[in-house]
Amino acid sequence: SRADPPLQLGRLRATGQLTEIRAAHLRFDEPEANRLLETTLSLDLEPTTGRLLWERTEGWPAGLYLAGLSIREHPDPNGFAERFAGNDRNIAEYLTQEILDAQSPRRSTFLLRTSILDRLTASLCDVVVGEPGSQAVLQELERANLFVIPLDGEGQWFRYHRLFGDWLRHELAIREPGTVAELHLRASRWHREHGSHPSAIDHALLAGDVALAADAIEDFFYLADYGDRATTSRLAAIPDEITMARPRLALARAVDEIANGHIKDAARWLEAAERLGEDAPGGVAEAELLIARGTYLRFSGDIGRAAATTRRAVTAAGEVSAEA
């Protein structure tokens, strides 16, 4: 059975009378995936190609087989494997006929709309879908083995199988193109309210709302991992004219450029933050500016001025602390 049968599974499990073979047991490891592709489909693939397909399908046997059928039609197997996703014709046809068409309208809507999420939890899904009851739906999907993977032992957080999620997003863009931006906005607001600022930024950007993304970046100022590729990408996604008008955003950009070793690029962002100062909306305190300037001078090789600026920053921070 794909789904749990209507039996007293808890009692059977507790008395040792139940043997369970679930998706995790049936998932192919990499050597098994290669054997399927090589022997069943007679494919002679490079090791990197086989690994890519195995990773993309997460060892799902039917997905591997369908990927193999598709790859036989392509002159560039490696290029195909790199681009392989849920919108592949064979995968899409299988999932549409075997999965989505068999669901109730309410469950289909849930699957499509929550596909924009990397991780699923009931309250987040309630907000994105626009109605309560997501916890029960998530549990039903897990029991039905509908490509929902639990991420904890409490049944609070889940994710979709990557290939399944790819396909759902593709279908959502076709079936409900006008809702995608609004769904991302709902997700962004939920993540911001719950302190998950990286996800709040990402969803705001996917919704095309750069102002909301900028607000979330400013909220995340002290927690951001500056120099990290994801942080750099988020900051770069905000148009320069918006960053130049928001001192905390400009300062974040300056700090990130310094962390990446781009000292010359950091200069103009630091100058913008200093020019706007603390009087502008979302302004930054003198101590914050001095700390950034001191770091900039140190990486520029001006150790004397860096030390003097850092001492000024300590003094300014002490004055603010005394006032508080």
PDB file of C-alpha atoms in Angstrom:
ATOM      1  CA  SER A   1       0.000   0.000   0.000  1.00  0.00           C
ATOM      2  CA  ARG A   2       1.236   3.522  -0.716  1.00  0.00           C
ATOM      3  CA  ALA A   3      -0.808   4.793   2.255  1.00  0.00           C
ATOM      4  CA  ASP A   4      -1.057   3.450   5.798  1.00  0.00           C
ATOM      5  CA  PRO A   5      -3.848   0.849   5.964  1.00  0.00           C
ATOM      6  CA  PRO A   6      -6.751   1.423   8.407  1.00  0.00           C
ATOM      7  CA  LEU A   7      -5.350  -0.917  11.062  1.00  0.00           C
ATOM      8  CA  GLN A   8      -4.278  -0.423  14.673  1.00  0.00           C
ATOM      9  CA  LEU A   9      -0.702   0.187  13.651  1.00  0.00           C
ATOM     10  CA  GLY A  10       0.386   1.534  17.039  1.00  0.00           C
ATOM     11  CA  ARG A  11      -0.632  -1.661  18.835  1.00  0.00           C
ATOM     12  CA  LEU A  12       0.871  -3.903  16.152  1.00  0.00           C
ATOM     13  CA  ARG A  13       4.091  -1.913  16.222  1.00  0.00           C
ATOM     14  CA  ALA A  14       4.289  -2.066  20.035  1.00  0.00           C
ATOM     15  CA  THR A  15       3.808  -5.847  20.102  1.00  0.00           C
ATOM     16  CA  GLY A  16       6.346  -6.541  17.376  1.00  0.00           C
ATOM     17  CA  GLN A  17       3.734  -7.801  14.920  1.00  0.00           C
ATOM     18  CA  LEU A  18       4.324  -5.177  12.264  1.00  0.00           C
ATOM     19  CA  THR A  19       7.026  -5.016   9.622  1.00  0.00           C
ATOM     20  CA  GLU A  20       7.210  -1.654   7.887  1.00  0.00           C
ATOM     21  CA  ILE A  21       8.956  -1.037   4.578  1.00  0.00           C
ATOM     22  CA  ARG A  22       8.660   2.649   3.861  1.00  0.00           C
ATOM     23  CA  ALA A  23       9.892   5.089   1.246  1.00  0.00           C
ATOM     24  CA  ALA A  24      13.264   5.487   2.958  1.00  0.00           C
ATOM     25  CA  HIS A  25      13.870   1.738   2.650  1.00  0.00           C
ATOM     26  CA  LEU A  26      12.789   1.627  -0.990  1.00  0.00           C
ATOM     27  CA  ARG A  27      14.903   4.596  -2.011  1.00  0.00           C
ATOM     28  CA  PHE A  28      17.867   3.558  -4.168  1.00  0.00           C
ATOM     29  CA  ASP A  29      21.393   4.348  -3.107  1.00  0.00           C
ATOM     30  CA  GLU A  30      23.842   5.593  -5.748  1.00  0.00           C
ATOM     31  CA  PRO A  31      25.171   2.163  -6.868  1.00  0.00           C
ATOM     32  CA  GLU A  32      21.609   0.828  -7.158  1.00  0.00           C
ATOM     33  CA  ALA A  33      20.600   3.873  -9.198  1.00  0.00           C
ATOM     34  CA  ASN A  34      23.546   3.332 -11.551  1.00  0.00           C
ATOM     35  CA  ARG A  35      22.640  -0.327 -12.015  1.00  0.00           C
ATOM     36  CA  LEU A  36      19.069   0.623 -12.915  1.00  0.00           C
ATOM     37  CA  LEU A  37      20.240   3.162 -15.483  1.00  0.00           C
ATOM     38  CA  GLU A  38      22.919   0.890 -16.935  1.00  0.00           C
ATOM     39  CA  THR A  39      21.193  -2.506 -17.001  1.00  0.00           C
ATOM     40  CA  THR A  40      17.479  -1.788 -17.327  1.00  0.00           C
ATOM     41  CA  LEU A  41      17.797   1.178 -19.678  1.00  0.00           C
ATOM     42  CA  SER A  42      21.150   0.284 -21.273  1.00  0.00           C
ATOM     43  CA  LEU A  43      22.554   3.752 -20.614  1.00  0.00           C
ATOM     44  CA  ASP A  44      26.304   4.313 -20.605  1.00  0.00           C
ATOM     45  CA  LEU A  45      26.585   7.432 -18.483  1.00  0.00           C
ATOM     46  CA  GLU A  46      29.535   9.245 -16.993  1.00  0.00           C
ATOM     47  CA  PRO A  47      29.737   8.872 -13.180  1.00  0.00           C
ATOM     48  CA  THR A  48      28.941  12.569 -12.674  1.00  0.00           C
ATOM     49  CA  THR A  49      25.792  12.243 -14.784  1.00  0.00           C
ATOM     50  CA  GLY A  50      24.549   9.237 -12.840  1.00  0.00           C
ATOM     51  CA  ARG A  51      25.224  11.011  -9.559  1.00  0.00           C
ATOM     52  CA  LEU A  52      23.352  14.131 -10.691  1.00  0.00           C
ATOM     53  CA  LEU A  53      20.274  12.098 -11.602  1.00  0.00           C
ATOM     54  CA  TRP A  54      20.443  10.187  -8.324  1.00  0.00           C
ATOM     55  CA  GLU A  55      20.686  13.452  -6.357  1.00  0.00           C
ATOM     56  CA  ARG A  56      17.884  15.139  -8.287  1.00  0.00           C
ATOM     57  CA  THR A  57      15.521  12.183  -7.835  1.00  0.00           C
ATOM     58  CA  GLU A  58      16.668  11.506  -4.236  1.00  0.00           C
ATOM     59  CA  GLY A  59      16.821   7.812  -5.155  1.00  0.00           C
ATOM     60  CA  TRP A  60      13.133   7.615  -6.134  1.00  0.00           C
ATOM     61  CA  PRO A  61      13.072   4.500  -8.377  1.00  0.00           C
ATOM     62  CA  ALA A  62      10.221   5.599 -10.656  1.00  0.00           C
ATOM     63  CA  GLY A  63      11.784   9.039 -11.007  1.00  0.00           C
ATOM     64  CA  LEU A  64      15.126   7.522 -11.952  1.00  0.00           C
ATOM     65  CA  TYR A  65      13.502   5.313 -14.557  1.00  0.00           C
ATOM     66  CA  LEU A  66      11.540   8.209 -16.072  1.00  0.00           C
ATOM     67  CA  ALA A  67      14.679  10.355 -16.070  1.00  0.00           C
ATOM     68  CA  GLY A  68      16.475   7.546 -17.889  1.00  0.00           C
ATOM     69  CA  LEU A  69      13.749   7.408 -20.521  1.00  0.00           C
ATOM     70  CA  SER A  70      14.104  11.139 -21.094  1.00  0.00           C
ATOM     71  CA  ILE A  71      17.885  11.128 -21.180  1.00  0.00           C
ATOM     72  CA  ARG A  72      17.925   8.583 -24.009  1.00  0.00           C
ATOM     73  CA  GLU A  73      16.347  11.241 -26.229  1.00  0.00           C
ATOM     74  CA  HIS A  74      19.096  13.814 -25.611  1.00  0.00           C
ATOM     75  CA  PRO A  75      22.459  14.077 -27.354  1.00  0.00           C
ATOM     76  CA  ASP A  76      23.998  15.746 -24.271  1.00  0.00           C
ATOM     77  CA  PRO A  77      23.329  13.516 -21.223  1.00  0.00           C
ATOM     78  CA  ASN A  78      25.426  15.631 -18.862  1.00  0.00           C
ATOM     79  CA  GLY A  79      23.683  18.829 -19.873  1.00  0.00           C
ATOM     80  CA  PHE A  80      20.304  17.130 -19.492  1.00  0.00           C
ATOM     81  CA  ALA A  81      21.165  15.855 -16.007  1.00  0.00           C
ATOM     82  CA  GLU A  82      22.164  19.358 -14.892  1.00  0.00           C
ATOM     83  CA  ARG A  83      18.850  20.797 -16.119  1.00  0.00           C
ATOM     84  CA  PHE A  84      16.653  17.866 -15.088  1.00  0.00           C
ATOM     85  CA  ALA A  85      13.736  19.016 -12.933  1.00  0.00           C
ATOM     86  CA  GLY A  86      10.093  18.353 -12.205  1.00  0.00           C
ATOM     87  CA  ASN A  87       8.928  19.926 -15.458  1.00  0.00           C
ATOM     88  CA  ASP A  88      10.454  17.090 -17.478  1.00  0.00           C
ATOM     89  CA  ARG A  89       7.685  15.729 -19.726  1.00  0.00           C
ATOM     90  CA  ASN A  90       7.802  12.137 -18.440  1.00  0.00           C
ATOM     91  CA  ILE A  91       7.935  13.206 -14.791  1.00  0.00           C
ATOM     92  CA  ALA A  92       5.171  15.788 -15.213  1.00  0.00           C
ATOM     93  CA  GLU A  93       2.868  13.354 -16.981  1.00  0.00           C
ATOM     94  CA  TYR A  94       3.401  10.661 -14.335  1.00  0.00           C
ATOM     95  CA  LEU A  95       2.851  13.002 -11.369  1.00  0.00           C
ATOM     96  CA  THR A  96      -0.188  14.625 -12.935  1.00  0.00           C
ATOM     97  CA  GLN A  97      -1.903  11.329 -13.698  1.00  0.00           C
ATOM     98  CA  GLU A  98      -0.820   9.351 -10.642  1.00  0.00           C
ATOM     99  CA  ILE A  99      -0.814  12.031  -7.951  1.00  0.00           C
ATOM    100  CA  LEU A 100      -2.494  15.381  -8.560  1.00  0.00           C
ATOM    101  CA  ASP A 101      -5.511  14.192 -10.552  1.00  0.00           C
ATOM    102  CA  ALA A 102      -6.307  11.696  -7.780  1.00  0.00           C
ATOM    103  CA  GLN A 103      -6.540  14.372  -5.078  1.00  0.00           C
ATOM    104  CA  SER A 104      -9.532  16.349  -3.895  1.00  0.00           C
ATOM    105  CA  PRO A 105      -9.675  19.994  -5.058  1.00  0.00           C
ATOM    106  CA  ARG A 106      -8.824  21.188  -1.537  1.00  0.00           C
ATOM    107  CA  ARG A 107      -5.762  18.956  -1.277  1.00  0.00           C
ATOM    108  CA  SER A 108      -4.617  19.838  -4.791  1.00  0.00           C
ATOM    109  CA  THR A 109      -4.796  23.539  -3.925  1.00  0.00           C
ATOM    110  CA  PHE A 110      -2.819  22.892  -0.758  1.00  0.00           C
ATOM    111  CA  LEU A 111      -0.091  21.017  -2.634  1.00  0.00           C
ATOM    112  CA  LEU A 112       0.228  23.638  -5.350  1.00  0.00           C
ATOM    113  CA  ARG A 113       0.231  26.719  -3.109  1.00  0.00           C
ATOM    114  CA  THR A 114       2.576  25.353  -0.460  1.00  0.00           C
ATOM    115  CA  SER A 115       5.072  24.272  -3.113  1.00  0.00           C
ATOM    116  CA  ILE A 116       6.662  27.745  -2.873  1.00  0.00           C
ATOM    117  CA  LEU A 117       7.955  26.795   0.595  1.00  0.00           C
ATOM    118  CA  ASP A 118      11.293  25.113   1.302  1.00  0.00           C
ATOM    119  CA  ARG A 119      10.000  23.883   4.663  1.00  0.00           C
ATOM    120  CA  LEU A 120       6.409  23.297   5.719  1.00  0.00           C
ATOM    121  CA  THR A 121       4.789  23.770   9.092  1.00  0.00           C
ATOM    122  CA  ALA A 122       1.091  24.083   9.879  1.00  0.00           C
ATOM    123  CA  SER A 123       0.838  27.771  10.827  1.00  0.00           C
ATOM    124  CA  LEU A 124       2.937  28.835   7.824  1.00  0.00           C
ATOM    125  CA  CYS A 125       0.841  26.696   5.475  1.00  0.00           C
ATOM    126  CA  ASP A 126      -2.377  28.129   6.969  1.00  0.00           C
ATOM    127  CA  VAL A 127      -1.181  31.631   6.063  1.00  0.00           C
ATOM    128  CA  VAL A 128      -0.006  30.717   2.570  1.00  0.00           C
ATOM    129  CA  VAL A 129      -3.034  28.626   1.620  1.00  0.00           C
ATOM    130  CA  GLY A 130      -5.427  31.111   3.204  1.00  0.00           C
ATOM    131  CA  GLU A 131      -7.374  28.738   5.444  1.00  0.00           C
ATOM    132  CA  PRO A 132      -6.822  26.719   8.647  1.00  0.00           C
ATOM    133  CA  GLY A 133      -6.431  22.968   8.977  1.00  0.00           C
ATOM    134  CA  SER A 134      -2.953  22.513   7.523  1.00  0.00           C
ATOM    135  CA  GLN A 135      -1.696  20.271  10.323  1.00  0.00           C
ATOM    136  CA  ALA A 136      -4.286  17.638   9.473  1.00  0.00           C
ATOM    137  CA  VAL A 137      -3.500  17.918   5.753  1.00  0.00           C
ATOM    138  CA  LEU A 138       0.236  17.519   6.357  1.00  0.00           C
ATOM    139  CA  GLN A 139      -0.383  14.420   8.453  1.00  0.00           C
ATOM    140  CA  GLU A 140      -2.677  13.003   5.755  1.00  0.00           C
ATOM    141  CA  LEU A 141      -0.052  13.638   3.088  1.00  0.00           C
ATOM    142  CA  GLU A 142       2.613  11.928   5.183  1.00  0.00           C
ATOM    143  CA  ARG A 143       0.388   8.895   5.827  1.00  0.00           C
ATOM    144  CA  ALA A 144      -0.434   8.739   2.111  1.00  0.00           C
ATOM    145  CA  ASN A 145       3.290   8.842   1.225  1.00  0.00           C
ATOM    146  CA  LEU A 146       2.709  11.787  -1.108  1.00  0.00           C
ATOM    147  CA  PHE A 147       6.350  12.844  -1.344  1.00  0.00           C
ATOM    148  CA  VAL A 148       6.240  14.638   2.014  1.00  0.00           C
ATOM    149  CA  ILE A 149       9.372  14.134   4.090  1.00  0.00           C
ATOM    150  CA  PRO A 150       9.320  14.806   7.869  1.00  0.00           C
ATOM    151  CA  LEU A 151      12.167  16.945   9.175  1.00  0.00           C
ATOM    152  CA  ASP A 152      11.698  16.245  12.887  1.00  0.00           C
ATOM    153  CA  GLY A 153      10.348  13.587  15.199  1.00  0.00           C
ATOM    154  CA  GLU A 154       7.367  15.655  16.335  1.00  0.00           C
ATOM    155  CA  GLY A 155       5.596  15.963  13.017  1.00  0.00           C
ATOM    156  CA  GLN A 156       5.907  19.757  13.001  1.00  0.00           C
ATOM    157  CA  TRP A 157       8.188  20.412  10.033  1.00  0.00           C
ATOM    158  CA  PHE A 158       8.190  18.776   6.606  1.00  0.00           C
ATOM    159  CA  ARG A 159       9.481  19.321   3.099  1.00  0.00           C
ATOM    160  CA  TYR A 160       8.474  18.066  -0.308  1.00  0.00           C
ATOM    161  CA  HIS A 161      10.618  15.656  -2.284  1.00  0.00           C
ATOM    162  CA  ARG A 162      12.727  18.018  -4.404  1.00  0.00           C
ATOM    163  CA  LEU A 163      11.577  16.701  -7.753  1.00  0.00           C
ATOM    164  CA  PHE A 164       7.955  16.720  -6.603  1.00  0.00           C
ATOM    165  CA  GLY A 165       8.328  20.286  -5.356  1.00  0.00           C
ATOM    166  CA  ASP A 166       9.874  21.353  -8.679  1.00  0.00           C
ATOM    167  CA  TRP A 167       6.929  19.912 -10.543  1.00  0.00           C
ATOM    168  CA  LEU A 168       4.343  21.464  -8.195  1.00  0.00           C
ATOM    169  CA  ARG A 169       5.881  24.916  -8.676  1.00  0.00           C
ATOM    170  CA  HIS A 170       5.813  24.418 -12.424  1.00  0.00           C
ATOM    171  CA  GLU A 171       2.129  23.450 -12.241  1.00  0.00           C
ATOM    172  CA  LEU A 172       1.323  26.368  -9.935  1.00  0.00           C
ATOM    173  CA  ALA A 173       2.799  28.816 -12.452  1.00  0.00           C
ATOM    174  CA  ILE A 174       0.547  27.318 -15.131  1.00  0.00           C
ATOM    175  CA  ARG A 175      -2.656  26.890 -13.132  1.00  0.00           C
ATOM    176  CA  GLU A 176      -2.543  29.919 -10.818  1.00  0.00           C
ATOM    177  CA  PRO A 177      -0.054  32.395 -12.303  1.00  0.00           C
ATOM    178  CA  GLY A 178      -1.781  35.379 -10.713  1.00  0.00           C
ATOM    179  CA  THR A 179      -1.407  34.041  -7.165  1.00  0.00           C
ATOM    180  CA  VAL A 180       2.328  33.277  -7.054  1.00  0.00           C
ATOM    181  CA  ALA A 181       3.508  36.746  -5.969  1.00  0.00           C
ATOM    182  CA  GLU A 182       0.819  37.006  -3.283  1.00  0.00           C
ATOM    183  CA  LEU A 183       1.730  33.561  -1.922  1.00  0.00           C
ATOM    184  CA  HIS A 184       5.363  34.639  -1.587  1.00  0.00           C
ATOM    185  CA  LEU A 185       4.281  37.848   0.182  1.00  0.00           C
ATOM    186  CA  ARG A 186       2.252  35.838   2.695  1.00  0.00           C
ATOM    187  CA  ALA A 187       5.226  33.568   3.324  1.00  0.00           C
ATOM    188  CA  SER A 188       7.568  36.547   3.690  1.00  0.00           C
ATOM    189  CA  ARG A 189       5.363  38.204   6.316  1.00  0.00           C
ATOM    190  CA  TRP A 190       5.054  34.955   8.293  1.00  0.00           C
ATOM    191  CA  HIS A 191       8.814  34.380   8.314  1.00  0.00           C
ATOM    192  CA  ARG A 192       9.503  37.973   9.355  1.00  0.00           C
ATOM    193  CA  GLU A 193       7.003  37.728  12.234  1.00  0.00           C
ATOM    194  CA  HIS A 194       8.657  34.493  13.353  1.00  0.00           C
ATOM    195  CA  GLY A 195      12.227  35.802  13.152  1.00  0.00           C
ATOM    196  CA  SER A 196      13.255  33.790  10.100  1.00  0.00           C
ATOM    197  CA  HIS A 197      14.618  36.775   8.237  1.00  0.00           C
ATOM    198  CA  PRO A 198      16.616  35.012   5.487  1.00  0.00           C
ATOM    199  CA  SER A 199      13.451  33.275   4.291  1.00  0.00           C
ATOM    200  CA  ALA A 200      11.495  36.526   4.685  1.00  0.00           C
ATOM    201  CA  ILE A 201      13.990  38.267   2.396  1.00  0.00           C
ATOM    202  CA  ASP A 202      13.976  35.470  -0.173  1.00  0.00           C
ATOM    203  CA  HIS A 203      10.187  35.312  -0.430  1.00  0.00           C
ATOM    204  CA  ALA A 204       9.904  39.104  -0.672  1.00  0.00           C
ATOM    205  CA  LEU A 205      12.392  39.082  -3.548  1.00  0.00           C
ATOM    206  CA  LEU A 206      10.532  36.246  -5.280  1.00  0.00           C
ATOM    207  CA  ALA A 207       7.354  38.314  -4.925  1.00  0.00           C
ATOM    208  CA  GLY A 208       9.119  41.255  -6.548  1.00  0.00           C
ATOM    209  CA  ASP A 209       8.660  43.458  -3.469  1.00  0.00           C
ATOM    210  CA  VAL A 210      12.152  44.907  -3.010  1.00  0.00           C
ATOM    211  CA  ALA A 211      10.976  47.390  -0.377  1.00  0.00           C
ATOM    212  CA  LEU A 212       9.713  44.550   1.827  1.00  0.00           C
ATOM    213  CA  ALA A 213      12.970  42.678   1.222  1.00  0.00           C
ATOM    214  CA  ALA A 214      14.948  45.788   2.217  1.00  0.00           C
ATOM    215  CA  ASP A 215      12.942  46.073   5.446  1.00  0.00           C
ATOM    216  CA  ALA A 216      13.716  42.436   6.285  1.00  0.00           C
ATOM    217  CA  ILE A 217      17.421  42.942   5.529  1.00  0.00           C
ATOM    218  CA  GLU A 218      17.509  45.885   7.934  1.00  0.00           C
ATOM    219  CA  ASP A 219      15.788  43.757  10.598  1.00  0.00           C
ATOM    220  CA  PHE A 220      18.453  41.113  10.001  1.00  0.00           C
ATOM    221  CA  PHE A 221      21.364  43.602  10.185  1.00  0.00           C
ATOM    222  CA  TYR A 222      23.048  42.261  13.335  1.00  0.00           C
ATOM    223  CA  LEU A 223      22.460  38.577  12.562  1.00  0.00           C
ATOM    224  CA  ALA A 224      23.461  38.400   8.908  1.00  0.00           C
ATOM    225  CA  ASP A 225      26.410  36.259   7.901  1.00  0.00           C
ATOM    226  CA  TYR A 226      28.295  38.923   5.969  1.00  0.00           C
ATOM    227  CA  GLY A 227      30.528  37.573   3.234  1.00  0.00           C
ATOM    228  CA  ASP A 228      28.340  34.503   2.854  1.00  0.00           C
ATOM    229  CA  ARG A 229      27.196  33.936  -0.730  1.00  0.00           C
ATOM    230  CA  ALA A 230      23.508  33.987   0.200  1.00  0.00           C
ATOM    231  CA  THR A 231      23.815  37.268   2.114  1.00  0.00           C
ATOM    232  CA  THR A 232      25.762  38.857  -0.727  1.00  0.00           C
ATOM    233  CA  SER A 233      23.150  37.721  -3.246  1.00  0.00           C
ATOM    234  CA  ARG A 234      20.285  39.149  -1.181  1.00  0.00           C
ATOM    235  CA  LEU A 235      21.989  42.511  -0.773  1.00  0.00           C
ATOM    236  CA  ALA A 236      22.869  42.678  -4.473  1.00  0.00           C
ATOM    237  CA  ALA A 237      19.228  42.006  -5.391  1.00  0.00           C
ATOM    238  CA  ILE A 238      18.191  45.383  -3.955  1.00  0.00           C
ATOM    239  CA  PRO A 239      18.529  48.139  -6.592  1.00  0.00           C
ATOM    240  CA  ASP A 240      21.388  50.540  -5.894  1.00  0.00           C
ATOM    241  CA  GLU A 241      19.113  53.586  -5.757  1.00  0.00           C
ATOM    242  CA  ILE A 242      17.124  52.041  -2.902  1.00  0.00           C
ATOM    243  CA  THR A 243      20.263  51.017  -1.014  1.00  0.00           C
ATOM    244  CA  MET A 244      21.780  54.481  -1.424  1.00  0.00           C
ATOM    245  CA  ALA A 245      18.698  56.046   0.187  1.00  0.00           C
ATOM    246  CA  ARG A 246      18.638  53.775   3.268  1.00  0.00           C
ATOM    247  CA  PRO A 247      21.609  54.148   5.637  1.00  0.00           C
ATOM    248  CA  ARG A 248      21.297  50.795   7.385  1.00  0.00           C
ATOM    249  CA  LEU A 249      20.990  49.039   4.048  1.00  0.00           C
ATOM    250  CA  ALA A 250      24.015  50.917   2.709  1.00  0.00           C
ATOM    251  CA  LEU A 251      25.987  50.036   5.819  1.00  0.00           C
ATOM    252  CA  ALA A 252      25.048  46.360   5.451  1.00  0.00           C
ATOM    253  CA  ARG A 253      26.259  46.456   1.861  1.00  0.00           C
ATOM    254  CA  ALA A 254      29.528  48.091   2.969  1.00  0.00           C
ATOM    255  CA  VAL A 255      30.144  45.485   5.675  1.00  0.00           C
ATOM    256  CA  ASP A 256      29.424  42.666   3.226  1.00  0.00           C
ATOM    257  CA  GLU A 257      31.820  44.101   0.631  1.00  0.00           C
ATOM    258  CA  ILE A 258      34.525  44.356   3.297  1.00  0.00           C
ATOM    259  CA  ALA A 259      33.885  40.757   4.357  1.00  0.00           C
ATOM    260  CA  ASN A 260      34.275  39.700   0.723  1.00  0.00           C
ATOM    261  CA  GLY A 261      37.535  41.627   0.412  1.00  0.00           C
ATOM    262  CA  HIS A 262      36.087  44.207  -1.988  1.00  0.00           C
ATOM    263  CA  ILE A 263      37.518  47.238  -0.230  1.00  0.00           C
ATOM    264  CA  LYS A 264      37.090  49.704  -3.089  1.00  0.00           C
ATOM    265  CA  ASP A 265      33.458  48.695  -3.590  1.00  0.00           C
ATOM    266  CA  ALA A 266      32.834  49.052   0.148  1.00  0.00           C
ATOM    267  CA  ALA A 267      33.933  52.702   0.121  1.00  0.00           C
ATOM    268  CA  ARG A 268      30.944  54.129  -1.729  1.00  0.00           C
ATOM    269  CA  TRP A 269      28.436  52.225   0.387  1.00  0.00           C
ATOM    270  CA  LEU A 270      30.129  53.346   3.584  1.00  0.00           C
ATOM    271  CA  GLU A 271      30.189  56.938   2.371  1.00  0.00           C
ATOM    272  CA  ALA A 272      26.459  56.742   1.570  1.00  0.00           C
ATOM    273  CA  ALA A 273      25.679  55.426   5.059  1.00  0.00           C
ATOM    274  CA  GLU A 274      27.787  58.173   6.659  1.00  0.00           C
ATOM    275  CA  ARG A 275      26.214  60.869   4.504  1.00  0.00           C
ATOM    276  CA  LEU A 276      22.696  59.815   5.511  1.00  0.00           C
ATOM    277  CA  GLY A 277      23.696  59.151   9.124  1.00  0.00           C
ATOM    278  CA  GLU A 278      21.292  58.561  11.962  1.00  0.00           C
ATOM    279  CA  ASP A 279      18.850  61.335  11.086  1.00  0.00           C
ATOM    280  CA  ALA A 280      17.498  59.590   7.980  1.00  0.00           C
ATOM    281  CA  PRO A 281      14.656  57.045   8.294  1.00  0.00           C
ATOM    282  CA  GLY A 282      16.196  53.799   9.456  1.00  0.00           C
ATOM    283  CA  GLY A 283      19.326  55.696  10.420  1.00  0.00           C
ATOM    284  CA  VAL A 284      22.401  54.202  12.021  1.00  0.00           C
ATOM    285  CA  ALA A 285      24.121  55.335  15.199  1.00  0.00           C
ATOM    286  CA  GLU A 286      27.505  57.040  15.199  1.00  0.00           C
ATOM    287  CA  ALA A 287      29.116  54.071  16.940  1.00  0.00           C
ATOM    288  CA  GLU A 288      27.938  51.684  14.202  1.00  0.00           C
ATOM    289  CA  LEU A 289      29.338  53.930  11.487  1.00  0.00           C
ATOM    290  CA  LEU A 290      32.651  54.315  13.302  1.00  0.00           C
ATOM    291  CA  ILE A 291      33.007  50.551  13.791  1.00  0.00           C
ATOM    292  CA  ALA A 292      32.436  49.986  10.077  1.00  0.00           C
ATOM    293  CA  ARG A 293      34.809  52.805   9.151  1.00  0.00           C
ATOM    294  CA  GLY A 294      37.477  51.406  11.498  1.00  0.00           C
ATOM    295  CA  THR A 295      37.134  47.965   9.924  1.00  0.00           C
ATOM    296  CA  TYR A 296      37.371  49.496   6.467  1.00  0.00           C
ATOM    297  CA  LEU A 297      40.546  51.394   7.389  1.00  0.00           C
ATOM    298  CA  ARG A 298      42.118  48.276   8.907  1.00  0.00           C
ATOM    299  CA  PHE A 299      41.529  46.237   5.750  1.00  0.00           C
ATOM    300  CA  SER A 300      42.759  49.193   3.687  1.00  0.00           C
ATOM    301  CA  GLY A 301      46.047  48.990   5.557  1.00  0.00           C
ATOM    302  CA  ASP A 302      45.681  52.297   7.453  1.00  0.00           C
ATOM    303  CA  ILE A 303      46.253  50.786  10.894  1.00  0.00           C
ATOM    304  CA  GLY A 304      46.834  54.091  12.712  1.00  0.00           C
ATOM    305  CA  ARG A 305      43.588  55.675  11.615  1.00  0.00           C
ATOM    306  CA  ALA A 306      41.785  52.365  12.119  1.00  0.00           C
ATOM    307  CA  ALA A 307      42.870  52.265  15.777  1.00  0.00           C
ATOM    308  CA  ALA A 308      41.890  55.911  16.350  1.00  0.00           C
ATOM    309  CA  THR A 309      38.495  55.376  14.727  1.00  0.00           C
ATOM    310  CA  THR A 310      37.870  52.266  16.780  1.00  0.00           C
ATOM    311  CA  ARG A 311      38.628  54.196  19.984  1.00  0.00           C
ATOM    312  CA  ARG A 312      36.100  56.833  18.917  1.00  0.00           C
ATOM    313  CA  ALA A 313      33.576  54.049  18.327  1.00  0.00           C
ATOM    314  CA  VAL A 314      34.107  52.700  21.846  1.00  0.00           C
ATOM    315  CA  THR A 315      33.600  56.187  23.281  1.00  0.00           C
ATOM    316  CA  ALA A 316      30.445  56.758  21.235  1.00  0.00           C
ATOM    317  CA  ALA A 317      29.048  53.370  22.258  1.00  0.00           C
ATOM    318  CA  GLY A 318      29.759  54.167  25.901  1.00  0.00           C
ATOM    319  CA  GLU A 319      27.915  57.463  25.660  1.00  0.00           C
ATOM    320  CA  VAL A 320      24.876  55.761  24.151  1.00  0.00           C
ATOM    321  CA  SER A 321      24.977  53.120  26.908  1.00  0.00           C
ATOM    322  CA  ALA A 322      25.162  55.809  29.593  1.00  0.00           C
ATOM    323  CA  GLU A 323      22.206  57.655  28.094  1.00  0.00           C
ATOM    324  CA  ALA A 324      20.175  54.437  28.011  1.00  0.00           C
TER     325      ALA A 324
END
